[in-house]
Coordinates of C-alpha atoms in Angstrom, one line a residue:
Chain A
M109 CA 0.2 -0.2 0.5
K110 CA 3.1 2.8 0.6
R111 CA 4.5 2.6 -2.0
R112 CA 1.4 2.5 -4.6
V113 CA 0.6 5.8 -1.7
L114 CA 3.7 7.3 -2.7
I115 CA 3.9 6.8 -6.1
L116 CA 0.3 8.6 -6.4
F117 CA 2.2 11.1 -4.8
A118 CA 5.0 11.3 -6.7
A119 CA 1.8 11.8 -9.9
S120 CA 0.0 14.7 -7.4
V121 CA 3.6 16.1 -7.1
L122 CA 4.1 16.8 -10.7
L123 CA 0.3 17.5 -11.7
A124 CA 0.4 21.1 -8.5
L125 CA 4.3 21.4 -10.7
L126 CA 2.8 21.8 -13.8
L127 CA -0.5 24.0 -12.5
G128 CA 1.7 26.2 -11.4
L129 CA 3.6 26.8 -14.1
L130 CA -0.2 27.3 -16.4
N131 CA -1.3 29.8 -12.8
H132 CA 2.4 31.1 -13.7
Y133 CA 1.5 32.0 -16.4
L134 CA -2.2 33.1 -16.8
A135 CA -2.2 35.0 -13.7
I136 CA -1.5 38.0 -16.9
W137 CA -4.6 37.9 -17.4
Q138 CA -6.0 36.6 -13.8
V139 CA -7.1 33.8 -14.7
H140 CA -6.4 30.4 -11.8
V141 CA -7.0 27.3 -12.8
W142 CA -7.4 25.0 -10.3
C143 CA -8.2 21.4 -11.1
G144 CA -8.4 19.8 -7.0
G145 CA -10.8 16.4 -8.3
L146 CA -8.2 15.7 -10.2
F147 CA -6.0 14.6 -7.1
V148 CA -8.6 12.4 -6.4
A149 CA -10.7 10.7 -8.9
F150 CA -8.3 8.2 -9.9
A151 CA -7.5 7.0 -6.0
A152 CA -11.8 7.5 -5.3
L153 CA -12.5 5.3 -7.9
R154 CA -9.6 2.7 -9.3
L155 CA -8.4 1.7 -5.9
D156 CA -8.5 0.8 -2.7
Y157 CA -10.4 2.6 0.3
R158 CA -7.0 2.6 1.7
T159 CA -4.5 3.5 -0.6
G160 CA -7.6 5.7 -2.4
A161 CA -7.4 7.7 0.6
L162 CA -4.5 8.3 2.5
A163 CA -3.1 9.3 -1.8
A164 CA -6.2 11.5 -1.5
F165 CA -5.9 13.5 1.6
V166 CA -1.5 13.8 0.9
A167 CA -2.1 15.9 -2.0
G168 CA -4.6 18.1 -0.5
L169 CA -1.9 18.9 2.2
L170 CA 0.4 19.9 -1.0
L171 CA -1.9 21.4 -2.1
D172 CA -2.4 23.3 1.8
A173 CA 1.2 24.3 2.1
G174 CA 1.5 26.6 -0.6
E175 CA -1.8 28.6 0.3
P176 CA -2.9 30.8 2.3
V177 CA -5.4 29.2 4.7
A178 CA -5.7 26.6 7.8
F179 CA -3.1 23.4 7.4
G180 CA -5.7 20.7 5.6
T181 CA -8.6 22.3 4.6
Q182 CA -8.5 21.2 0.8
G183 CA -6.7 17.8 2.7
F184 CA -9.8 16.6 4.8
L185 CA -12.3 18.4 1.4
F186 CA -10.9 15.6 -0.8
L187 CA -10.7 12.9 1.6
A188 CA -15.1 13.6 2.2
A189 CA -14.7 14.0 -2.1
H190 CA -13.0 10.4 -2.1
A191 CA -15.4 8.7 0.5
V192 CA -18.1 10.4 -1.6
V193 CA -17.0 8.9 -5.2
F194 CA -16.0 5.5 -3.2
T195 CA -19.9 5.1 -2.2
V196 CA -21.6 6.0 -5.6
R197 CA -18.6 3.8 -7.6
A198 CA -20.0 0.9 -8.2
R199 CA -22.8 2.2 -10.5
A200 CA -20.4 2.9 -12.6
P201 CA -18.4 1.7 -15.3
R202 CA -15.9 3.1 -13.1
E203 CA -12.5 1.7 -15.4
E204 CA -14.1 4.3 -18.2
T205 CA -11.4 6.9 -18.3
I206 CA -14.4 8.9 -19.5
I207 CA -16.3 7.7 -16.4
G208 CA -12.7 9.7 -14.3
V209 CA -13.6 12.4 -16.1
V210 CA -16.8 13.2 -15.5
V211 CA -16.0 12.8 -12.3
A212 CA -13.0 14.8 -11.5
L213 CA -15.9 17.6 -13.3
L214 CA -18.5 16.6 -10.6
A215 CA -15.8 16.6 -8.5
N216 CA -13.8 20.0 -8.5
L217 CA -17.4 21.0 -9.3
G218 CA -18.4 19.9 -5.6
L219 CA -14.7 20.8 -4.3
F220 CA -13.9 24.1 -5.4
L221 CA -18.0 25.6 -4.5
A222 CA -17.0 24.3 -1.0
L223 CA -13.4 26.3 -1.3
G224 CA -15.2 29.0 -2.4
F225 CA -17.7 29.5 1.0
L226 CA -14.6 28.7 3.4
R227 CA -11.6 31.1 1.6
I228 CA -14.3 34.6 0.2
S229 CA -13.4 36.8 3.0
P230 CA -17.0 39.0 4.1
V231 CA -15.0 41.6 4.3
V232 CA -14.0 42.2 0.8
E233 CA -17.3 42.1 -2.1
P234 CA -19.3 38.7 -1.9
A235 CA -20.9 39.2 -5.4
Q236 CA -17.8 40.2 -7.6
A237 CA -15.4 37.1 -6.1
W238 CA -17.9 35.0 -7.0
L239 CA -17.8 36.0 -10.2
R240 CA -14.4 35.7 -10.8
G241 CA -14.5 32.9 -8.7
F242 CA -17.4 31.3 -11.9
A243 CA -14.4 33.0 -14.5
D244 CA -12.1 30.8 -12.8
L245 CA -14.1 27.8 -11.9
L246 CA -15.4 27.9 -16.5
V247 CA -11.4 28.0 -17.6
S248 CA -10.3 24.9 -14.5
Q249 CA -12.8 22.8 -16.0
I250 CA -12.2 22.8 -19.8
V251 CA -8.5 22.2 -18.5
L252 CA -9.1 19.6 -16.7
A253 CA -11.5 17.8 -19.7
L254 CA -8.4 18.2 -21.3
I255 CA -5.7 17.3 -19.0
G256 CA -7.8 14.9 -17.4
P257 CA -6.5 11.1 -20.2
W258 CA -3.2 12.4 -19.9
F259 CA -3.4 12.3 -16.5
F260 CA -5.7 9.0 -15.5
S261 CA -2.7 7.0 -17.8
L262 CA 0.5 8.5 -16.4
Q263 CA -1.4 7.2 -11.9
A264 CA -2.1 4.0 -14.2
R265 CA 1.7 3.6 -16.4
L266 CA 2.9 4.2 -13.2
L267 CA 1.2 1.7 -11.0
E268 CA 1.8 -0.9 -13.6
M269 CA 5.6 0.4 -14.1
T270 CA 6.2 -0.5 -9.8
G271 CA 4.5 -3.8 -10.3
T272 CA 1.5 -2.7 -8.4
H273 CA -1.4 -3.2 -10.9
R274 CA -3.9 -1.6 -9.8
R275 CA -6.5 -4.7 -11.6
N276 CA -4.8 -7.0 -8.9
F277 CA -7.0 -4.6 -5.9
A278 CA -9.4 -3.0 -8.4
R279 CA -12.0 -5.2 -7.0
R280 CA -11.8 -5.0 -3.1
A281 CA -14.0 -2.1 -0.9
F282 CA -11.5 -2.3 2.1
Chain B
M1310 CA -19.9 -9.6 8.8
L1311 CA -21.0 -5.6 9.2
P1312 CA -24.1 -4.3 7.6
Q1313 CA -24.4 -3.0 3.5
R1314 CA -25.4 0.6 5.4
F1315 CA -22.7 0.2 8.0
D1316 CA -20.6 -1.0 5.4
Q1317 CA -21.7 1.8 2.4
A1318 CA -20.8 4.4 5.9
K1319 CA -17.2 3.5 6.6
P1320 CA -15.4 5.6 4.2
F1321 CA -18.0 9.1 6.1
L1322 CA -17.0 6.9 9.4
T1323 CA -13.1 6.4 8.3
L1324 CA -13.3 10.7 7.6
G1325 CA -14.8 12.0 10.4
L1326 CA -12.1 10.1 12.9
A1327 CA -9.3 11.4 11.1
L1328 CA -11.3 14.2 11.4
L1329 CA -10.2 14.1 14.8
A1330 CA -7.5 13.2 15.8
W1331 CA -7.0 15.6 12.6
L1332 CA -7.9 18.4 15.9
V1333 CA -5.9 16.8 18.6
V1334 CA -2.9 17.4 16.2
P1335 CA -0.7 19.9 17.9
T1336 CA -0.1 23.1 15.7
A1337 CA 4.4 22.2 16.3
I1338 CA 4.0 19.2 13.8
K1339 CA 1.3 20.8 12.2
R1340 CA 3.5 23.7 11.3
M1341 CA 5.8 21.5 11.1
A1342 CA 4.6 18.8 8.3
R1343 CA 3.0 21.9 6.2
V1344 CA 6.7 23.4 6.4
S1345 CA 7.7 20.3 4.5
F1346 CA 5.4 19.7 1.8
F1347 CA 6.6 23.4 1.0
E1348 CA 10.1 22.2 0.8
L1349 CA 9.6 19.3 -1.2
Q1350 CA 7.9 21.3 -3.5
A1351 CA 10.3 24.2 -3.4
P1352 CA 12.9 23.4 -5.3
L1353 CA 10.9 21.7 -8.6
E1354 CA 9.8 25.2 -8.5
T1355 CA 13.0 27.1 -8.5
T1356 CA 14.2 24.5 -10.9
A1357 CA 11.6 26.6 -13.4
S1358 CA 11.9 30.0 -13.0
Y1359 CA 16.2 28.2 -13.4
V1360 CA 15.4 27.6 -16.9
R1361 CA 12.7 30.2 -17.0
D1362 CA 15.4 32.5 -17.1
L1363 CA 18.1 30.1 -19.7
Q1364 CA 14.8 31.0 -21.9
E1365 CA 14.3 34.2 -21.5
F1366 CA 18.2 33.8 -21.7
W1367 CA 18.9 32.1 -25.5
S1368 CA 15.8 34.9 -27.0
L1369 CA 18.2 37.9 -26.0
K1370 CA 20.7 35.9 -27.9
T1371 CA 18.4 36.2 -30.9
R1372 CA 18.5 39.3 -30.9
S1373 CA 20.8 41.3 -33.0
K1374 CA 23.3 43.4 -32.7
N1375 CA 21.9 46.0 -33.6
E1376 CA 18.9 45.8 -31.5
L1377 CA 21.8 46.2 -28.3
I1378 CA 24.2 48.7 -29.6
E1379 CA 19.9 50.9 -28.5
A1380 CA 19.5 49.1 -26.1
G1381 CA 23.2 50.0 -24.3
R1382 CA 23.2 53.9 -25.5
D1383 CA 19.4 54.0 -23.8
L1384 CA 20.0 51.5 -20.3
A1385 CA 23.4 54.9 -20.8
R1386 CA 21.5 57.5 -20.7
L1387 CA 19.9 56.2 -17.5
N1388 CA 22.4 55.5 -16.0
A1389 CA 24.0 58.7 -16.3
A1390 CA 20.7 60.2 -15.1
Y1391 CA 20.6 58.7 -11.7
E1392 CA 24.2 59.2 -11.4
V1393 CA 22.9 62.8 -11.3
R1394 CA 20.0 61.6 -9.4
L1395 CA 22.4 59.6 -6.6
Q1396 CA 25.0 63.0 -6.2
R1397 CA 21.4 65.1 -5.0
D1398 CA 20.6 61.8 -3.2
S1399 CA 24.0 61.9 -0.8
A1400 CA 24.0 65.6 -0.9
L1401 CA 20.1 65.1 0.8
R1402 CA 21.8 62.7 3.5
N1403 CA 24.6 64.9 4.6
E1404 CA 22.3 67.9 4.7
L1405 CA 20.2 65.1 7.0
E1406 CA 22.3 63.5 9.0
R1407 CA 23.5 67.3 10.0
L1408 CA 20.7 68.0 11.3
E1409 CA 20.2 65.2 12.5
R1410 CA 23.2 66.0 14.8
V1411 CA 22.4 69.3 15.7
L1412 CA 19.2 68.6 16.4
K1413 CA 19.7 65.4 19.1
L1414 CA 17.4 63.3 16.3
P1415 CA 17.2 59.6 16.5
T1416 CA 18.4 58.2 12.9
P1417 CA 14.8 56.1 12.1
A1418 CA 15.6 52.5 11.4
G1419 CA 17.1 52.2 7.3
Y1420 CA 16.4 48.7 4.7
R1421 CA 18.5 46.9 3.5
S1422 CA 18.2 46.1 -0.6
E1423 CA 17.3 42.6 -1.6
P1424 CA 16.7 41.8 -5.2
A1425 CA 14.9 38.3 -5.9
R1426 CA 13.5 36.3 -9.0
V1427 CA 9.7 35.6 -9.0
V1428 CA 9.6 32.0 -9.3
R1429 CA 5.4 31.7 -9.0
R1430 CA 2.7 33.8 -9.6
D1431 CA -0.2 32.3 -8.4
F1432 CA -3.2 35.2 -8.7
T1433 CA -6.5 33.8 -7.6
S1434 CA -9.9 35.2 -7.0
W1435 CA -9.2 34.3 -3.4
W1436 CA -6.0 35.9 -2.9
Q1437 CA -2.5 37.1 -4.8
Q1438 CA 0.5 35.9 -4.2
I1439 CA 4.4 35.1 -5.3
V1440 CA 6.6 32.8 -4.2
I1441 CA 10.7 35.2 -5.3
R1442 CA 13.2 32.9 -5.3
K1443 CA 14.9 34.2 -2.0
G1444 CA 14.3 33.3 1.8
R1445 CA 16.1 32.2 5.3
N1446 CA 19.3 31.8 2.7
Y1447 CA 19.3 36.0 2.2
G1448 CA 18.7 37.1 5.9
I1449 CA 14.5 37.5 4.4
T1450 CA 12.2 38.5 7.8
E1451 CA 9.0 38.0 8.2
G1452 CA 7.1 41.6 7.5
S1453 CA 9.7 42.7 4.9
P1454 CA 8.4 45.0 2.3
V1455 CA 8.2 44.7 -0.9
I1456 CA 9.2 46.9 -3.4
Y1457 CA 9.8 46.9 -7.7
A1458 CA 10.2 50.0 -10.1
G1459 CA 6.0 50.8 -10.3
G1460 CA 5.9 50.8 -6.3
V1461 CA 4.6 48.7 -3.4
V1462 CA 4.4 45.2 -4.9
G1463 CA 3.1 43.6 -0.9
R1464 CA 5.2 42.4 2.1
I1465 CA 6.7 39.2 3.1
R1466 CA 4.2 36.5 4.8
E1467 CA 6.6 33.4 5.0
V1468 CA 9.6 32.6 5.0
Y1469 CA 11.4 28.7 3.7
A1470 CA 15.6 28.4 3.7
Y1471 CA 15.6 29.3 0.1
T1472 CA 12.1 30.7 -1.3
A1473 CA 9.4 33.6 0.4
V1474 CA 5.7 33.5 0.0
V1475 CA 4.3 38.3 -0.7
E1476 CA 1.1 38.6 0.0
L1477 CA 0.7 41.3 -3.6
V1478 CA -0.9 44.7 -2.6
S1479 CA -4.2 43.6 -4.5
S1480 CA -4.2 40.7 -2.3
P1481 CA -7.8 40.7 -1.3
G1482 CA -7.8 41.4 3.1
V1483 CA -4.7 43.3 2.7
R1484 CA -5.1 47.1 4.4
I1485 CA -2.1 49.4 4.2
A1486 CA -1.3 52.8 6.3
A1487 CA -1.8 55.3 3.0
T1488 CA -2.3 58.9 2.1
A1489 CA -3.0 61.2 -1.5
E1490 CA 0.2 62.3 -2.3
G1491 CA 0.7 66.1 -1.1
D1492 CA -1.4 65.6 1.5
T1493 CA -0.6 64.2 5.4
R1494 CA -3.8 62.8 6.6
P1495 CA -4.2 58.8 6.6
I1496 CA -6.2 56.7 3.9
S1497 CA -7.3 53.4 4.5
Y1498 CA -5.7 51.1 1.5
Q1499 CA -6.8 47.7 1.0
G1500 CA -6.7 45.3 -1.7
G1501 CA -10.7 44.1 -3.5
V1502 CA -11.5 42.0 -5.6
N1503 CA -9.5 41.2 -9.3
P1504 CA -11.3 41.3 -12.2
T1505 CA -10.6 38.6 -14.7
Y1506 CA -8.5 40.1 -17.5
G1507 CA -8.3 43.0 -16.2
P1508 CA -5.7 45.4 -13.6
A1509 CA -5.7 44.4 -10.3
V1510 CA -8.2 47.0 -8.2
G1511 CA -8.5 47.9 -3.8
T1512 CA -10.8 49.6 -2.0
V1513 CA -9.7 53.3 -0.3
E1514 CA -11.1 54.0 2.6
Y1515 CA -12.4 57.8 5.4
V1516 CA -10.9 60.0 2.4
P1517 CA -10.7 63.7 3.8
L1518 CA -13.9 65.3 2.5
D1519 CA -12.2 67.5 0.4
V1520 CA -9.9 64.8 -1.8
F1521 CA -11.4 64.5 -5.7
V1522 CA -10.9 62.5 -8.1
S1523 CA -12.4 61.1 -11.0
A1524 CA -11.2 58.9 -14.1
A1525 CA -10.3 61.3 -15.8
T1526 CA -7.9 63.3 -12.9
P1527 CA -6.8 60.0 -11.2
R1528 CA -4.3 61.1 -7.6
R1529 CA -1.5 58.7 -7.5
L1530 CA -2.1 56.6 -3.5
V1531 CA 1.2 56.6 -1.7
T1532 CA 2.2 54.8 2.2
S1533 CA 2.6 56.8 4.5
G1534 CA 4.8 55.2 6.0
L1535 CA 2.4 55.2 9.6
G1536 CA 2.7 51.8 11.2
G1537 CA 5.7 51.1 10.6
V1538 CA 6.0 48.0 7.3
F1539 CA 6.5 50.3 4.7
P1540 CA 8.7 53.5 3.8
P1541 CA 6.5 56.5 2.9
N1542 CA 5.9 58.1 -0.5
L1543 CA 5.6 54.7 -2.5
T1544 CA 3.3 54.4 -4.9
I1545 CA 0.5 51.4 -4.1
G1546 CA -1.6 53.0 -6.7
Y1547 CA -4.2 55.3 -8.1
M1548 CA -7.3 56.8 -6.5
T1549 CA -10.4 57.0 -10.1
R1550 CA -12.7 57.5 -8.0
V1551 CA -14.1 58.8 -4.7
E1552 CA -18.2 59.1 -3.2
P1553 CA -19.2 60.0 0.5
S1554 CA -18.9 57.0 2.7
S1555 CA -22.7 55.9 4.1
D1556 CA -21.3 57.8 7.4
G1557 CA -20.5 61.6 6.0
L1558 CA -17.8 61.6 8.1
F1559 CA -15.6 60.3 5.2
K1560 CA -14.9 59.2 1.4
S1561 CA -14.6 55.8 0.4
G1562 CA -13.6 54.5 -3.4
D1563 CA -11.0 52.4 -5.8
V1564 CA -7.4 52.8 -6.6
K1565 CA -6.2 50.9 -9.4
L1566 CA -3.8 49.6 -9.0
D1567 CA -0.7 48.8 -11.8
A1568 CA -0.9 45.9 -14.5
S1569 CA 2.7 44.9 -14.7
L1570 CA 1.7 43.0 -11.1
S1571 CA 0.9 40.3 -12.5
T1572 CA 4.2 40.3 -15.1
L1573 CA 6.3 40.9 -12.7
D1574 CA 10.0 38.6 -13.0
E1575 CA 11.8 41.1 -10.8
V1576 CA 11.4 42.2 -7.8
T1577 CA 13.1 43.7 -4.1
V1578 CA 13.1 43.2 -1.0
L1579 CA 13.7 46.3 1.8
V1580 CA 14.7 44.6 4.8
P1581 CA 14.3 46.5 7.4
E1582 CA 17.5 46.9 9.8
P1583 CA 18.3 48.1 12.6
P1584 CA 19.2 52.1 13.6
P1585 CA 23.8 52.9 13.6
S1586 CA 22.5 54.1 17.5
A1587 CA 21.5 50.8 18.2
R1588 CA 24.1 48.2 15.8

């Protein structure tokens, strides 16, 4: 289990770095891409509960480290999103990439709104803040839909290369 | 075997237990974990910023010699102008020190300038921050003001081993004591919500009633020096609109910040130094 979590963590570090680079360039237009749903979807859909939950939680902590929020905020939101997706995953063909992308999009939407409620300060004009937030969300969903299949494939390949193929435990619940 | 309903609730039960456990984890451990996660990512981001600098270097190498000669000539003119200013600045500084000695006034604390490259820009609707390529290794301290050619950038929020996080002046929630240019009465500046595809904005409160501005005749907003974080007379932005507030005692309005805030590649950290008498 430890090795699988480490592999998924390495993939999360790579994704966080790439999104950070993208946001660096998008800052010129005051646009920010946030793809939290992508850190959760693969682990929740295709792995056993413990591995997936730990990978999602650690990915959340990774994002929390560089942001001015209480440490653990995104960690627990990712854990909650993981629990929801894990509970309903049996109702969908979860091995399909398209399903993974749809789940990632839905998880991203839910997580973005939850974070918005937690982060938007009542001191600042909330209507304007939400308007800007929705613009960011729209761009984020487009980016997520574009890079989702690549990230799923990357995680699957990394697990295969290290001999921890997901099919070995894909049907196990706990 | 557990009933199916309980089995389905197990992920949520685990979540609840993890949350409870997290609440009792000591703050020191959380702080250590946060720093560890940040420092883990820092070398990757710093390497990416070095690669960007290298790309820029190679793109500049493609410029023709004529362009370089023209740039060198313009730079020489600028240098000559700055030399004259430096001489004037030196004369004024000497005069100030003489007056301080005569009047036996305490010398105010100074700043050490520390230029730093930008590693990452992070402009969300919730906060605006940049990461710079200098940290504790260059003696950067938390709360230090950060400036650039156009005025105030922000202040250092967190310092790590080789990097530091700067909270930008455009970040919602940032407050600075300011004054209108040519006025000594204090005004409260606060970062605002930054619209997509537009320049960063802020708001002002407690503007005196006799201050009039409009989009056609904006007025420069500068730091007041009150509070001791920022030196006085640094540009924050331009007030483009002020209207009487609901209590009728003051005015409040909008501030337009420099658009180049979102394209910064290099900034200067003003690291506070103790006054000469305390050294």
